[in-house]
mmCIF file with all atom_site columns, C-alpha atoms in Angstrom:
data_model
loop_
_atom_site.group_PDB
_atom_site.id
_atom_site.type_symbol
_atom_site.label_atom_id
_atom_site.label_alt_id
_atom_site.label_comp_id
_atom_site.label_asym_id
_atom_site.label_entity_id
_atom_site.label_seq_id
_atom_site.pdbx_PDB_ins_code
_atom_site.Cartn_x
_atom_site.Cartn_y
_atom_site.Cartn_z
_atom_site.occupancy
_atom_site.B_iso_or_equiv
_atom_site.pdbx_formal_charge
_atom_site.auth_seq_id
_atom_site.auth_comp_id
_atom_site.auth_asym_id
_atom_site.auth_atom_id
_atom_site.pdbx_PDB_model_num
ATOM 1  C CA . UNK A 1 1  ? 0.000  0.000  0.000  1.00 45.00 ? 1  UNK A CA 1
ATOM 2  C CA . UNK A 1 2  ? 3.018  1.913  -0.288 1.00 57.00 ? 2  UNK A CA 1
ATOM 3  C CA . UNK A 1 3  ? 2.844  3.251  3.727  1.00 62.00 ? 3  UNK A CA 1
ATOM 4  C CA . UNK A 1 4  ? 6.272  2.842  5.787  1.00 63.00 ? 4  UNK A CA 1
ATOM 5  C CA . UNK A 1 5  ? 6.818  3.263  9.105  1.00 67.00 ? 5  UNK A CA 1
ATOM 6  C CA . UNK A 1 6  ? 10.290 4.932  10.260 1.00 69.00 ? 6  UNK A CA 1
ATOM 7  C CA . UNK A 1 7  ? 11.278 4.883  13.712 1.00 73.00 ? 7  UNK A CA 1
ATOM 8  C CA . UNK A 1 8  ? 14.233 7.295  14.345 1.00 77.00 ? 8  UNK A CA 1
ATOM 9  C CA . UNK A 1 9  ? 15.473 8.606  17.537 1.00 79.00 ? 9  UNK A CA 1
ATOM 10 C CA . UNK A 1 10 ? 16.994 12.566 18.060 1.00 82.00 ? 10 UNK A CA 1
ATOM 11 C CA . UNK A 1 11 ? 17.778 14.605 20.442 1.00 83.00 ? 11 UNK A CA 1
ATOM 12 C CA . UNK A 1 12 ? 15.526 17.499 20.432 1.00 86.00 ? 12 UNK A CA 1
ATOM 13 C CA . UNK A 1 13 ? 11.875 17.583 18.939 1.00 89.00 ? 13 UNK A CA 1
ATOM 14 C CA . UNK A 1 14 ? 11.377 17.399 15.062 1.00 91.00 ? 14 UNK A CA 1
ATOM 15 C CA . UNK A 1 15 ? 8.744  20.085 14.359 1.00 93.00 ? 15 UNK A CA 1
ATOM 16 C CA . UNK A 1 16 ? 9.601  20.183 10.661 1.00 96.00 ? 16 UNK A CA 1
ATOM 17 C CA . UNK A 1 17 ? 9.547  17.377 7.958  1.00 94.00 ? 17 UNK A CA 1
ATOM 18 C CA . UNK A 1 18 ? 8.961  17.239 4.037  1.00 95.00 ? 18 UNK A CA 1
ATOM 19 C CA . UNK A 1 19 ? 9.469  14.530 1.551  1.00 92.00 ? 19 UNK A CA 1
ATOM 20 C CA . UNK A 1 20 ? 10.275 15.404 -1.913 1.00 92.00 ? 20 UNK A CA 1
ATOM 21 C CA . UNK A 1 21 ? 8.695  14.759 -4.624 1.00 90.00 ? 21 UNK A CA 1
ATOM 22 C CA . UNK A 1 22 ? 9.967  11.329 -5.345 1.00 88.00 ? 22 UNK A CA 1
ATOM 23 C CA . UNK A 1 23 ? 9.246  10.308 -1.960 1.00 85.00 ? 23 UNK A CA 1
ATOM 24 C CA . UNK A 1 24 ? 13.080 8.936  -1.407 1.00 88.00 ? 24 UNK A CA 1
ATOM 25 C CA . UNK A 1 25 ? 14.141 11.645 0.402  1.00 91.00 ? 25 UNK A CA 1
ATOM 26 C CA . UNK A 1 26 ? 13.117 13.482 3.742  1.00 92.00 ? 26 UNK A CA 1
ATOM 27 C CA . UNK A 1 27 ? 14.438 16.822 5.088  1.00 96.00 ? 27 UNK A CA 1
ATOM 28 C CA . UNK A 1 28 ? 14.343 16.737 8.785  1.00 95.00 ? 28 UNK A CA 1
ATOM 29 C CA . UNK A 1 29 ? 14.118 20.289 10.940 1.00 96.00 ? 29 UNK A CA 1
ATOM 30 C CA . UNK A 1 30 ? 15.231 18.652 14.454 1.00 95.00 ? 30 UNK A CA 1
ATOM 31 C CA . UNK A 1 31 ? 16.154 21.966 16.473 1.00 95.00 ? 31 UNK A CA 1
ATOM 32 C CA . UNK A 1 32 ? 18.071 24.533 14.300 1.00 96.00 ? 32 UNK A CA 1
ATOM 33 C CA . UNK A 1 33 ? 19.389 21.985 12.418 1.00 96.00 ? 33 UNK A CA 1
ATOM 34 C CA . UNK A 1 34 ? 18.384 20.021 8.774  1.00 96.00 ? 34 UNK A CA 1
ATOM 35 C CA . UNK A 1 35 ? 18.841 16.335 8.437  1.00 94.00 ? 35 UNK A CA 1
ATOM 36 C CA . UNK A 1 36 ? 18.821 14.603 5.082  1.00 93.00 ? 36 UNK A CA 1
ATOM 37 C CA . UNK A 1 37 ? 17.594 10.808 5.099  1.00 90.00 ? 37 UNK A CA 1
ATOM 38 C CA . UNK A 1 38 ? 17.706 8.455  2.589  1.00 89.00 ? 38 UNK A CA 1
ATOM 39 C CA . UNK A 1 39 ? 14.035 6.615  2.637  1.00 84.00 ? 39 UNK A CA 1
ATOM 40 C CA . UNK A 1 40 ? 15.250 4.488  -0.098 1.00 82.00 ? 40 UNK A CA 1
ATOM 41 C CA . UNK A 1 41 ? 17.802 3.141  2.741  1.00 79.00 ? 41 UNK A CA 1
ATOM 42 C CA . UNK A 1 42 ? 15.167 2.872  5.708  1.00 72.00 ? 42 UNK A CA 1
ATOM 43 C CA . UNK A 1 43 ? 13.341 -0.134 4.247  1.00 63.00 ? 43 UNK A CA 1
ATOM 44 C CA . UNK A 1 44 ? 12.316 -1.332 7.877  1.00 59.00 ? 44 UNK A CA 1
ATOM 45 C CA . UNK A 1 45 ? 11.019 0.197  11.311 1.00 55.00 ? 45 UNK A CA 1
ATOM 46 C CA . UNK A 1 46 ? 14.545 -1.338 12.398 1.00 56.00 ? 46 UNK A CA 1
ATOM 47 C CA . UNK A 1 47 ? 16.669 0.632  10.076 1.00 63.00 ? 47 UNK A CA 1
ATOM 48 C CA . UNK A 1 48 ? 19.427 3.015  12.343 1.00 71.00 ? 48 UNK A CA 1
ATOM 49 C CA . UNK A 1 49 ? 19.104 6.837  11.534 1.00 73.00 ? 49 UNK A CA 1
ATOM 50 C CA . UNK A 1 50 ? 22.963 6.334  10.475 1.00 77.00 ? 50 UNK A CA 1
ATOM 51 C CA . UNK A 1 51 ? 22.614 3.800  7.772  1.00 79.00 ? 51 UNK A CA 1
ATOM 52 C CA . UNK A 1 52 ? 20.474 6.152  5.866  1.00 86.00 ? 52 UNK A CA 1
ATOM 53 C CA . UNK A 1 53 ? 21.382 9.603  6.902  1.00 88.00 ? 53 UNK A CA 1
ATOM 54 C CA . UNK A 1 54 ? 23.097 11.717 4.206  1.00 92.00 ? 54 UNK A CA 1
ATOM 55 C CA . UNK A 1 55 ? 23.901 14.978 6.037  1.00 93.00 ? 55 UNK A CA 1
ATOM 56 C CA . UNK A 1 56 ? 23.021 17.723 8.565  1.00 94.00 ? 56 UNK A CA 1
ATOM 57 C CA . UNK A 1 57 ? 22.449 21.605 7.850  1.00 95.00 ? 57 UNK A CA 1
ATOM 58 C CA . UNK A 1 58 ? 23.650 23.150 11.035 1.00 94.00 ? 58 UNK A CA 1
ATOM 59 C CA . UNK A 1 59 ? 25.032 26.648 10.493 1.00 94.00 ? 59 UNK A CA 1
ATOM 60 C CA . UNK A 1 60 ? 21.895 28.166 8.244  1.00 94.00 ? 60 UNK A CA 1
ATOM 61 C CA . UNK A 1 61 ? 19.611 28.914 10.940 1.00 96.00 ? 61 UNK A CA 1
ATOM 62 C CA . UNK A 1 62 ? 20.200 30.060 14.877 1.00 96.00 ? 62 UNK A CA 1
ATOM 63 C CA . UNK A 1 63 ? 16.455 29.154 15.836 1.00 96.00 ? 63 UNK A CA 1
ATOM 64 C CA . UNK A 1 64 ? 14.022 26.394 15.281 1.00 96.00 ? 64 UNK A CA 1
ATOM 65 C CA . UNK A 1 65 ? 13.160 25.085 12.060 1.00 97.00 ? 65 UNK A CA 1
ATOM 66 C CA . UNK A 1 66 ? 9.462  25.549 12.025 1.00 96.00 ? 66 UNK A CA 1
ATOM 67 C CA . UNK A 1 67 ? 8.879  24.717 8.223  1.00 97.00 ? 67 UNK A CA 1
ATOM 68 C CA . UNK A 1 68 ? 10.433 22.638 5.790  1.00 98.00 ? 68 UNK A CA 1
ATOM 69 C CA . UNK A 1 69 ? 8.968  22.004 1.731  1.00 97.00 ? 69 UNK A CA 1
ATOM 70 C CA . UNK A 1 70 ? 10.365 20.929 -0.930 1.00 96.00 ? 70 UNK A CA 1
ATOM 71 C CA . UNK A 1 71 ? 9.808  22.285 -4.218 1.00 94.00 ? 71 UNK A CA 1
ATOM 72 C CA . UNK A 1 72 ? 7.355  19.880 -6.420 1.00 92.00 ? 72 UNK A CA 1
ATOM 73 C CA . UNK A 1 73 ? 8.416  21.570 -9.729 1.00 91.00 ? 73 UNK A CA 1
ATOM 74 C CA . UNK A 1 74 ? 12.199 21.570 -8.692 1.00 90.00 ? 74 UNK A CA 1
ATOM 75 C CA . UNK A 1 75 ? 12.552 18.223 -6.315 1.00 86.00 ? 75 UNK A CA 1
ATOM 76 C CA . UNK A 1 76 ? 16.350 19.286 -5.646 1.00 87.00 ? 76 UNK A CA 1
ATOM 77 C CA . UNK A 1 77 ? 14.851 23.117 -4.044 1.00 94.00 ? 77 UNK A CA 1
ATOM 78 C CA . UNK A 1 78 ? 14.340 22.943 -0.454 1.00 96.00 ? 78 UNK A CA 1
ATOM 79 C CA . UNK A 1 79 ? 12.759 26.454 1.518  1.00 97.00 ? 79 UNK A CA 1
ATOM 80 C CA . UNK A 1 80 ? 13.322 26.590 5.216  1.00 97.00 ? 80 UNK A CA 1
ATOM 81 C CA . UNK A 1 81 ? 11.944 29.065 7.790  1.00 97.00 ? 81 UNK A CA 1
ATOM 82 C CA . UNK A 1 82 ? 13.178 29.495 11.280 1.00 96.00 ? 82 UNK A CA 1
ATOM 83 C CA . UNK A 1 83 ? 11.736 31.484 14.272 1.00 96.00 ? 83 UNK A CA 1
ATOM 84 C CA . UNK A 1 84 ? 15.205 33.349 13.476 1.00 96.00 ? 84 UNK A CA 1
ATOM 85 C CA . UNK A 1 85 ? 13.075 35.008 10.515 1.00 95.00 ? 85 UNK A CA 1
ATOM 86 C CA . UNK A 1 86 ? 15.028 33.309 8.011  1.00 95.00 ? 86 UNK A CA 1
ATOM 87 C CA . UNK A 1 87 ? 13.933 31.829 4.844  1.00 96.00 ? 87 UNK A CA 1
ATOM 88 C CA . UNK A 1 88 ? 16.163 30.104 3.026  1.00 96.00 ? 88 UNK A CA 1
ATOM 89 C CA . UNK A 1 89 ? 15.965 28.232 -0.324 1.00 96.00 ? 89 UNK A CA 1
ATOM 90 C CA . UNK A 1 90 ? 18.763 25.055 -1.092 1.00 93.00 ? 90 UNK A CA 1
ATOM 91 C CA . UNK A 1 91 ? 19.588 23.840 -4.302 1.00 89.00 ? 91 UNK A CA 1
#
């Protein structure tokens, strides 16, 4: 039915997360920072956070990550906001 069930452990609380378009890739706001994960590599609730991680934003914002979407005309732009007042687009 195409539903999967992640089960991944941080430190702080996620208030932010997005898929893109091609639904193998989620963007992550956990704190001030922006995880990448690799869904294609989480195939199972058992799958560690490190096996599939790609990499970690963590010098773009100085607040919480409130809001994360990806572009669905442009699956490689990302916009982020931040209760720092920051929006920032990634390519």
């Amino acid at each position: 039915n195409g539903t999967s069930s992640f089960n991944f452990k941080f430190d702080d609380e996620v208030l932010a997360l997005t898929s893109n378009v091609h639904d193998n890739l989620l963007a992550i706001g956990v704190g001030s920072d922006i995880h990448f994960v690799d869904i294609r590599k989480a195939s199972s609730a058992t799958t560690s956070l490190k096996s599939c991680m790609l990499g970690t934003y963590s010098d773009v914002h100085s607040d919480i990550v409130t809001q994360l979407e990806f572009s669905l005309h442009q699956p490689s732009l990302l916009m982020s906001s931040s209760e720092d007042g920051l929006l920032v687009m990634f390519d």
